[in-house]
Coordinates of C-alpha atoms in Angstrom, one line a residue:
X24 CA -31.9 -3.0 1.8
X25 CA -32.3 -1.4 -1.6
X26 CA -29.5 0.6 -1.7
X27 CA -28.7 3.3 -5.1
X28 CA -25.0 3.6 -6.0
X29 CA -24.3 6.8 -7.9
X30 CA -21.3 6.9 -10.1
X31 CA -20.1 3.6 -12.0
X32 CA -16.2 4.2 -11.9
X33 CA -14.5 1.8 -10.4
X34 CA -15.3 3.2 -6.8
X35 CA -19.1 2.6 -7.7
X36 CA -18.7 -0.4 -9.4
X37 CA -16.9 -2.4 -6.3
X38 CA -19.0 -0.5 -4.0
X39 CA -22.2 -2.5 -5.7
X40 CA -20.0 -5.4 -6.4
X41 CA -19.6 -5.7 -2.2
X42 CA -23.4 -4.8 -1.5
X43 CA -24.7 -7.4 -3.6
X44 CA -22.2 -9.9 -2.1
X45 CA -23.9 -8.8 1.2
X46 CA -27.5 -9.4 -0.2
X47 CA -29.0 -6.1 -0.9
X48 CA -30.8 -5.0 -4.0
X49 CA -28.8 -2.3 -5.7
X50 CA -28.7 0.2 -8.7
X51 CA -26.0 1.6 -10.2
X52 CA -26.8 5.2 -12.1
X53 CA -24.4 6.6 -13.8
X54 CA -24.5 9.8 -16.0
X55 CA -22.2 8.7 -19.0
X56 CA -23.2 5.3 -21.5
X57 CA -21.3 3.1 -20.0
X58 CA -18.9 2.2 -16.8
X59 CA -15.4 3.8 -16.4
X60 CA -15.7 6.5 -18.4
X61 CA -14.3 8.9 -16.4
X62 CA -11.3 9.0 -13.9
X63 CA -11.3 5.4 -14.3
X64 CA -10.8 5.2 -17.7
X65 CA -7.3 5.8 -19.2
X66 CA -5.2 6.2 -15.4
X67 CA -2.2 4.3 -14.8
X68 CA -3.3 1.1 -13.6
X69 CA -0.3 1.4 -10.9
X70 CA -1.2 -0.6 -7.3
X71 CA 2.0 0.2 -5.7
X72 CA 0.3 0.5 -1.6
X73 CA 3.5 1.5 -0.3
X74 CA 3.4 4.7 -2.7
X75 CA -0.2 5.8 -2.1
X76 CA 0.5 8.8 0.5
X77 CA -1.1 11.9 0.7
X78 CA -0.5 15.0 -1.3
X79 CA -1.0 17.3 1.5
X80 CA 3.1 16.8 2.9
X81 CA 5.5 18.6 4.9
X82 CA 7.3 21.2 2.3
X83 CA 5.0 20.5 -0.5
X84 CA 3.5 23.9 -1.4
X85 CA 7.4 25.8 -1.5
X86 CA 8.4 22.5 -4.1
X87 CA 4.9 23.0 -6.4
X88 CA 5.7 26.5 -6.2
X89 CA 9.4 25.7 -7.7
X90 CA 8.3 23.1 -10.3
X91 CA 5.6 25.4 -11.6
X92 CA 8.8 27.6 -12.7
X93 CA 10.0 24.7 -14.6
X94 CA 8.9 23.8 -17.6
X95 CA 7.9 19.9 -16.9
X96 CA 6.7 20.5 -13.9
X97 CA 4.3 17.8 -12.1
X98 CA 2.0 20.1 -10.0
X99 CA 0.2 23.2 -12.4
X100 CA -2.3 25.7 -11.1
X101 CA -3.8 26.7 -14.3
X102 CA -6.2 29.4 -15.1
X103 CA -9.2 30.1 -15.2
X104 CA -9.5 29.4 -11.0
X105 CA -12.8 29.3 -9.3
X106 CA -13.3 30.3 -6.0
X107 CA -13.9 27.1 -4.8
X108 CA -10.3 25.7 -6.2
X109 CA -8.7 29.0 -4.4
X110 CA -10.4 27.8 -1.1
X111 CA -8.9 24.1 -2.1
X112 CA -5.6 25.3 -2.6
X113 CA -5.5 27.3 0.8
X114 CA -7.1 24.0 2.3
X115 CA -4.4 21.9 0.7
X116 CA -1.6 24.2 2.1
X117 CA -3.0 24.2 5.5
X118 CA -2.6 20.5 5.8
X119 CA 1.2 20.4 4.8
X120 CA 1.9 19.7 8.5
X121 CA 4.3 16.9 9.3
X122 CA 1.3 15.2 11.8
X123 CA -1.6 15.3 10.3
X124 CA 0.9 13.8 7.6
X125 CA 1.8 11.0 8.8
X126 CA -1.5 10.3 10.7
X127 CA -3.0 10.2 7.2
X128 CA -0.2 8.4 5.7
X129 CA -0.2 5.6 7.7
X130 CA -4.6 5.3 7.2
X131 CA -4.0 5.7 3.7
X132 CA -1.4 3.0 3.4
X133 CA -3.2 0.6 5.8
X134 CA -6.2 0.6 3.3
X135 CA -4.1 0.4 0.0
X136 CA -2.9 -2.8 1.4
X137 CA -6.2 -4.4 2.6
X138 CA -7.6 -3.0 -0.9
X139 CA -4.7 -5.0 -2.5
X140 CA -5.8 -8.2 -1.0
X141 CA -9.0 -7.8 -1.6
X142 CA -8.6 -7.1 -5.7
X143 CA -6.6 -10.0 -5.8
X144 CA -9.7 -12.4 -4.0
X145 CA -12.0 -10.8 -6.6
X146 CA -9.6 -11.9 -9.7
X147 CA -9.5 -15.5 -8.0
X148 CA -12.9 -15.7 -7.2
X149 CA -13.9 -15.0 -10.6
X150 CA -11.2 -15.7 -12.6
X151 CA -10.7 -12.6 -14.1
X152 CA -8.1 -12.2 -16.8
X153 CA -6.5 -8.8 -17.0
X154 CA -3.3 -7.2 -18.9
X155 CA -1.3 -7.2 -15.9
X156 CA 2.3 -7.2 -14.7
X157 CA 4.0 -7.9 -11.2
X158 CA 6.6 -5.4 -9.9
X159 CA 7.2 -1.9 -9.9
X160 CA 10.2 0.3 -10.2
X161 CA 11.1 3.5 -9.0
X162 CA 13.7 5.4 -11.3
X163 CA 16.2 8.0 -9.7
X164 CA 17.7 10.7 -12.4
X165 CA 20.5 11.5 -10.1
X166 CA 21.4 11.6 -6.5
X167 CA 18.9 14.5 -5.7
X168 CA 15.8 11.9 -5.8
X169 CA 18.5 9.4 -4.3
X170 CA 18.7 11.2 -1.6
X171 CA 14.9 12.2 -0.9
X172 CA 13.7 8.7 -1.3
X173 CA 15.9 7.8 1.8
X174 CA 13.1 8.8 4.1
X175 CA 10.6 7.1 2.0
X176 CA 12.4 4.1 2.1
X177 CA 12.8 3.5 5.6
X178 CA 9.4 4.1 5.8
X179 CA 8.2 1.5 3.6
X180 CA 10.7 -0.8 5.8
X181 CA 9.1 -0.2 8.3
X182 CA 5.8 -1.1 6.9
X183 CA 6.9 -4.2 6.0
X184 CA 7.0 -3.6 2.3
X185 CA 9.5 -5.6 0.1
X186 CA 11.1 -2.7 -1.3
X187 CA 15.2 -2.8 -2.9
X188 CA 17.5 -0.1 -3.9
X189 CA 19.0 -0.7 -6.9
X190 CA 22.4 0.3 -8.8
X191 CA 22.3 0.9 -12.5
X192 CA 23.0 -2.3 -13.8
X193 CA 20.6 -4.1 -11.5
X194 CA 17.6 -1.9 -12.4
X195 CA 18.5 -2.9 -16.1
X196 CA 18.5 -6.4 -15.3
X197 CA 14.7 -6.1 -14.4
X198 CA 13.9 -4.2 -17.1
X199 CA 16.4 -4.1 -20.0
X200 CA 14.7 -2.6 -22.6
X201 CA 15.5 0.7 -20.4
X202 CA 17.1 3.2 -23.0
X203 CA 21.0 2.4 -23.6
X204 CA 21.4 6.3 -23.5
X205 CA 19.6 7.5 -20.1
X206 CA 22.2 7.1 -17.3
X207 CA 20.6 7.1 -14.0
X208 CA 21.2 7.1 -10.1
X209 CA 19.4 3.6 -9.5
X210 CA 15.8 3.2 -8.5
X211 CA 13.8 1.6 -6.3
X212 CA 12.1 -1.8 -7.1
X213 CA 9.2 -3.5 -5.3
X214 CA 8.6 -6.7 -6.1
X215 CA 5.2 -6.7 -4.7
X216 CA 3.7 -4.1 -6.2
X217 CA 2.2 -4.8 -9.8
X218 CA 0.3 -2.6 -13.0
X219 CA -2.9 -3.4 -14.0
X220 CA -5.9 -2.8 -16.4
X221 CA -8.5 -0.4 -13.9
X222 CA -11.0 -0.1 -16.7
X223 CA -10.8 -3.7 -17.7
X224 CA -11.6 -4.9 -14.7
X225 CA -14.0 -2.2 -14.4
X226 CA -15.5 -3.9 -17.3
X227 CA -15.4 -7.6 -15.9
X228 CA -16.6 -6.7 -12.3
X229 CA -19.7 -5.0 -13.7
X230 CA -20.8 -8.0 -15.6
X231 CA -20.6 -10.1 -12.8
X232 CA -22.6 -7.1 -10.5
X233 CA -25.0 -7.9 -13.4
X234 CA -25.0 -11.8 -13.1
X235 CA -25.7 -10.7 -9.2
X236 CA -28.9 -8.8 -10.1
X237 CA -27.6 -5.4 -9.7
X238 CA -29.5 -3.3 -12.2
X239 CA -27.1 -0.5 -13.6
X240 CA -28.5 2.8 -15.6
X241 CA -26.7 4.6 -17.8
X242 CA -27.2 8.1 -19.1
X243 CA -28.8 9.0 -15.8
X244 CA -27.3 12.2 -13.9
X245 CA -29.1 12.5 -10.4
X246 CA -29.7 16.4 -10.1
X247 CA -30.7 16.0 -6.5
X248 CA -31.4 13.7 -3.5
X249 CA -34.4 14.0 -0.9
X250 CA -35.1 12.2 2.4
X251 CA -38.5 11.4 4.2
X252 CA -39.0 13.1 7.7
X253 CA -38.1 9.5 9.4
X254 CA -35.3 9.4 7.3
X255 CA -36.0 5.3 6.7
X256 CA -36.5 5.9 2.6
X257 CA -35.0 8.5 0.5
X258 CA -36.1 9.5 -3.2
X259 CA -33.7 10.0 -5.6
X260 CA -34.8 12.4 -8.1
X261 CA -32.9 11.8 -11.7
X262 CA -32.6 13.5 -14.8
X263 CA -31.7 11.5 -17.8
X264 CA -30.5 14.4 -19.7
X265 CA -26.8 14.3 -21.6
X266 CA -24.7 16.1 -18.5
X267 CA -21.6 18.4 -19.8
X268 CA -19.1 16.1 -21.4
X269 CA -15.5 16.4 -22.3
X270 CA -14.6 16.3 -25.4
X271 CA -11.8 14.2 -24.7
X272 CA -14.6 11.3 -23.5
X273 CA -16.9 11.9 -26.8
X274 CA -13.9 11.6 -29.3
X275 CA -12.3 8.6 -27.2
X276 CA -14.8 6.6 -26.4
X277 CA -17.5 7.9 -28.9
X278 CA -20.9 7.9 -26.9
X279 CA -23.8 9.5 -27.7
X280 CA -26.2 10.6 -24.5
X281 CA -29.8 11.2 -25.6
X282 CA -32.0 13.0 -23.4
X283 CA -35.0 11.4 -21.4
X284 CA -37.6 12.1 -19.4
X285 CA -36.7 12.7 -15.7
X286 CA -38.2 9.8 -13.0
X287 CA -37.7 9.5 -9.3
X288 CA -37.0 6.2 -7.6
X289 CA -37.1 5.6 -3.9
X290 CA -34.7 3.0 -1.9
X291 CA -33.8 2.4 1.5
X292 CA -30.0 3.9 0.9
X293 CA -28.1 6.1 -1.4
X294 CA -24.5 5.7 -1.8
X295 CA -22.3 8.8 -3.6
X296 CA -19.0 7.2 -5.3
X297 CA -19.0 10.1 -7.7
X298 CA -16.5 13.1 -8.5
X299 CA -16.5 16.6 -7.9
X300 CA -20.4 16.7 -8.8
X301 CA -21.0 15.5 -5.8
X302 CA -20.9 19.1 -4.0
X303 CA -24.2 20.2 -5.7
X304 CA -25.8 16.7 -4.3
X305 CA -24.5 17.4 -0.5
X306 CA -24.3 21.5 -0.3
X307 CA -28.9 21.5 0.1
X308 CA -28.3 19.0 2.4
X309 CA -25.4 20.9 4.6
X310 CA -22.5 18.7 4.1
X311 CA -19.3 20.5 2.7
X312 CA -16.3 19.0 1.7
X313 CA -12.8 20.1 0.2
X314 CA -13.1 18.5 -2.9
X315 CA -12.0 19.6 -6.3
X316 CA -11.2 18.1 -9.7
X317 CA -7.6 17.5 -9.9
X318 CA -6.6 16.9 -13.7
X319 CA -3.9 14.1 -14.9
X320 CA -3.2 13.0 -18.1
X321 CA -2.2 9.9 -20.1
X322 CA -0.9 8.7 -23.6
X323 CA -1.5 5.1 -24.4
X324 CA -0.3 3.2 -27.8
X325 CA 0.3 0.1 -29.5
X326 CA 3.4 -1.9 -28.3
X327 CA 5.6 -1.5 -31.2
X328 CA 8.3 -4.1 -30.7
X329 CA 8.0 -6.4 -27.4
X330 CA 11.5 -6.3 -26.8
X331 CA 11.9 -2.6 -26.2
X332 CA 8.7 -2.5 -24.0
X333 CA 8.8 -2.1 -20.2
X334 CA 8.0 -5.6 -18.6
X335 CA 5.9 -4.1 -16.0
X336 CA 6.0 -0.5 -14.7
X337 CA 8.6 2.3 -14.1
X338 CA 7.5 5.6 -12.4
X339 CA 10.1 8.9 -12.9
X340 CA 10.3 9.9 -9.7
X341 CA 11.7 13.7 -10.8
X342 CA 8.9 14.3 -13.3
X343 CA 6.3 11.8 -11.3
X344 CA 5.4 10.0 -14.4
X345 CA 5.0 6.3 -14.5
X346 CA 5.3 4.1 -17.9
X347 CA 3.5 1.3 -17.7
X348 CA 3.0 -1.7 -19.7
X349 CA -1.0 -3.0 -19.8
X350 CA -1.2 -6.3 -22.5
X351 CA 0.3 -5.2 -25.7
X352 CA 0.0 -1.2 -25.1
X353 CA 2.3 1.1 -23.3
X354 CA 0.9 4.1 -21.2
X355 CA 2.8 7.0 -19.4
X356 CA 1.0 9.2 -17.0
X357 CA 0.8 12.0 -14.7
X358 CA 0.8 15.1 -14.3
X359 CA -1.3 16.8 -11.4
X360 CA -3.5 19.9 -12.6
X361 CA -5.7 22.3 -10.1
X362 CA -7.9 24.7 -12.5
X363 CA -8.1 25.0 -16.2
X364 CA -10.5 23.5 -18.5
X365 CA -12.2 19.9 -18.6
X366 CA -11.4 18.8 -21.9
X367 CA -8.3 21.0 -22.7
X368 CA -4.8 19.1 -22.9
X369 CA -2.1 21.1 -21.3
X370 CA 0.4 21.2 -24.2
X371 CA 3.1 21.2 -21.1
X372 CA 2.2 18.2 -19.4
X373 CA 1.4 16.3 -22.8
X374 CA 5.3 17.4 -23.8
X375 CA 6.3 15.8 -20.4
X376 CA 4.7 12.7 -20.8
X377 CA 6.1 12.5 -24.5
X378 CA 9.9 13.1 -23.2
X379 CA 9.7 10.8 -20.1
X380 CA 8.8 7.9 -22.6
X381 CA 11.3 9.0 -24.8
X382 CA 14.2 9.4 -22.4
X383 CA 13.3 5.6 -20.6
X384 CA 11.8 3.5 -23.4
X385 CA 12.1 5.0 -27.1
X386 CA 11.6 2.4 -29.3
X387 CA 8.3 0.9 -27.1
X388 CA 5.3 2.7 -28.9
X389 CA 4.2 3.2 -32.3
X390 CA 4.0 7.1 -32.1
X391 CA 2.6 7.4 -35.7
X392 CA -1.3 6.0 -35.2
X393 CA -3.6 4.8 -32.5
X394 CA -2.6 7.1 -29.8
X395 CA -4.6 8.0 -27.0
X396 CA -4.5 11.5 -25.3
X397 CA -6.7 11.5 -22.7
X398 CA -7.2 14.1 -19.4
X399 CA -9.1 13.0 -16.0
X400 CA -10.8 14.1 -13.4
X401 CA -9.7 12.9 -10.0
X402 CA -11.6 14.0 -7.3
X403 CA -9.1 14.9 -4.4
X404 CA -10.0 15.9 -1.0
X405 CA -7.6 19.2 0.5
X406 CA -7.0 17.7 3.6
X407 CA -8.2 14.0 4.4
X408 CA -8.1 11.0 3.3
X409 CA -11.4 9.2 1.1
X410 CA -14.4 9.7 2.6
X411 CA -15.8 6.5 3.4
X412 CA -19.2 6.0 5.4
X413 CA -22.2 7.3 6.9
X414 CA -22.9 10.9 6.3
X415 CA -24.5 13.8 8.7
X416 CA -28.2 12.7 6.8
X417 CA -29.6 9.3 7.5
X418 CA -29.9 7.3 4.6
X419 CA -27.0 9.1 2.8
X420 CA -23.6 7.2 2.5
X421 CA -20.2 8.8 1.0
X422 CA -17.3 6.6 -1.2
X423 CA -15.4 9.2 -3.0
X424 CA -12.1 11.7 -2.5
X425 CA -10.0 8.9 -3.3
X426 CA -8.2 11.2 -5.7
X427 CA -5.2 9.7 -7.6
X428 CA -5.1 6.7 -5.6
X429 CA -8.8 5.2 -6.8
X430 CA -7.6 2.4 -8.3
X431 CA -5.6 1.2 -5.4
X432 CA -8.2 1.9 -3.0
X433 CA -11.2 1.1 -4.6
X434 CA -11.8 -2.8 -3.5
X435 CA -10.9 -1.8 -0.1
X436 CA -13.2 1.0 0.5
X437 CA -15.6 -0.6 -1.2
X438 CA -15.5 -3.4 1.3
X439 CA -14.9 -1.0 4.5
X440 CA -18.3 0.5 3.5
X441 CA -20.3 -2.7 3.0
X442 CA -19.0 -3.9 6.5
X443 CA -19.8 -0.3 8.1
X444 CA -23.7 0.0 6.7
X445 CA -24.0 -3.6 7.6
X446 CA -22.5 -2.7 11.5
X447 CA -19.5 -5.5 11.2
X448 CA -16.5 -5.0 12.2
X449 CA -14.0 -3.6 9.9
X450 CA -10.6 -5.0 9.5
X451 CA -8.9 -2.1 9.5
X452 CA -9.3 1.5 11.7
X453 CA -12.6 3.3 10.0
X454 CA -12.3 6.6 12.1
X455 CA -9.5 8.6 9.3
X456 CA -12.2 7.9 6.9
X457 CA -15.0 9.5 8.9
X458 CA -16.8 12.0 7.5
X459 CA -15.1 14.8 10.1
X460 CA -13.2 17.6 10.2
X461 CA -9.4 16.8 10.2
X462 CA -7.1 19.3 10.3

């Protein structure tokens, strides 16, 4: 078939990756100037499968509520709101039920760990070489997150996941350039679990799409999607024009998008693996979905001295932050924000990512030069997991709502939905990742 894939994050980019491993002809259009711009960019290259879970969890509106009193909180609601991110919200605290929680849990964890397997066939395949790290720690202030990782853990037992608790002196002994003044409960280490580059191999994976004879098109945002009667061919209307950009993207990455004249292509199939601007592709065709833009942020600098440098990665478990070590540059992340401006750093959740480095690893970064602030867009889904498959219109096929969690997921669901528009049989249960209602 000749299949369009809109959106050349790293969901798009595996997503064409797998089609053209199946033999289809397939373009990638993509409205910034060049791959990974976007959510994919500057995240924090953590694949930890036993730790992608869904946000939507028993007791998790009354905690945002008491973090947003706090002042490093993880979870803001920020203003300006829409109304469509008020409807998200009340969507989101709907699905804080204890089954639909662990019925999405377990999908969600099921395809991190197929998606694992499959990125690490790609980097043998190919050969890729990436700034990459095995193992993963998870660092308990004090016996508060001791004790509310219990449940977690016997969880992730039960998985099968090769996860240890650890004292002290043993989490030091796996990474010892851990701040000689922070005294902590212990933390969780899993030894499976790894950090790595999601924009370099962005980066790598596209040039072998290319070497594949996928065609890819930058500067091309797709304003709207129409369908033949028979629904066998489908012309994509796109509009080359600079979309609204961040300012955050132009200063970082420096791109300038120069307007063209509109064109329309046709193909057989069209596959969305784009953000929240997917709504005004869907809504004329009458497919609505709880998605929204939920904002993290990043700093990222030059390793200063190697010896006082995490090893790997270390996520905060209090302040949901992880430090992470990718080649010779540290980057700590997090933060979750619903509202608010694209483009705008919170001054709060940049603070909180400035203290959690300090308090674990002072003396990793050169702080005076060469940072990188940068704010995301994930696009999360209220109440489901990733949509992943054939939509309501013929010809239409959905890859997005991964949220947080695209990087781990992105090489399995881009495999899941090469197997399910060719009719094989998945590996794994496809019916969570229906486009249906859930809850």
């Amino acid at each position: 078939m000749k299949i369009a894939v809109v959106g050349a994050g790293i969901v798009g980019i595996t997503t064409a990756y797998e089609l053209a491993r199946d033999g289809h002809e397939v373009t990638v259009l993509e409205r910034r100037g060049a791959a990974a711009e976007e959510a994919s960019f500057a995240n924090a290259g953590v694949i930890a499968p036993g730790y992608v879970t869904p946000w939507a969890a028993p007791g998790m509106p009354w905690k945002v509520l008491r973090q947003m009193l706090g002042t490093h909180s993880a979870f803001r609601v920020q203003l300006p709101l829409s109304a469509h991110e008020l409807t998200w919200l009340w969507q989101f605290w709907r699905a804080c039920r204890s089954d639909v929680y662990v019925k999405h849990r377990i999908a969600l964890q099921q395809l991190a760990f197929y998606s694992r397997s499959q990125l690490h066939n790609i980097i043998e395949r190919h050969s890729f070489e990436l700034d990459r790290s095995d193992g993963y720690l998870v660092a308990l202030r004090g016996d508060k997150e001791l004790s509310a990782v219990q449940p977690s853990l016997a969880m992730l037992r039960d998985l099968g996941v090769s996860v240890t608790q650890l004292d002290e002196a043993a989490t030091r002994s796996i990474e010892p350039a851990i701040n000689t003044d922070t005294h902590f409960a212990g933390a969780l280490h899993l030894k499976d679990d790894e950090v790595a580059n999601c924009r370099q191999f962005a980066l790598l994976l596209k040039d072998e799409c290319r070497r594949m004879g996928v065609r890819f098109e930058f500067n091309m945002a797709v304003q709207s999607l129409s369908f033949s009667d028979a629904g066998a061919s489908n012309c994509v209307t796109l509009t080359a024009s600079a979309p609204t950009q961040n300012s955050q993207f132009s200063s970082s990455i420096g791109h300038e998008l120069k307007a063209t004249p509109a064109s329309t292509q046709t193909h057989d199939a069209v596959v969305l693996c784009t953000g929240a601007q997917s709504l005004t592709l869907l809504r004329p065709h009458g497919i609505q979905l709880p998605l929204a833009s939920v904002y993290g942020y990043s700093v990222s600098a030059h390793i200063k001295e190697s010896l006082n440098a995490p090893r790997s990665g270390l996520m905060d478990e209090r302040y949901k932050v992880s430090i992470t070590r990718l080649g010779q540059r540290v980057r700590v992340a997090g933060s979750a924000q619903v509202g608010g401006n694209a483009g705008k750093l919170h001054p709060g959740a940049m603070q909180t990512l400035y203290k959690v480095l300090q308090d674990w690893f002072p003396g990793a970064a050169v702080m005076s030069q060469g940072i990188q602030q940068w704010q995301g867009a994930r696009p999360m889904l209220a109440n489901r997991p990733p949509v992943i498959g054939a939509s309501s219109q013929r010809g239409l096929w959905l890859n997005l709502g991964h949220g947080s969690s695209g990087w781990a997921l992105a090489c399995g669901s881009a495999r899941l939905l090469a197997d399910t528009m060719s009719s094989r049989n998945a590996p794994l249960d496809v019916n969570p990742f229906k486009l249906a209602p859930t809850v």
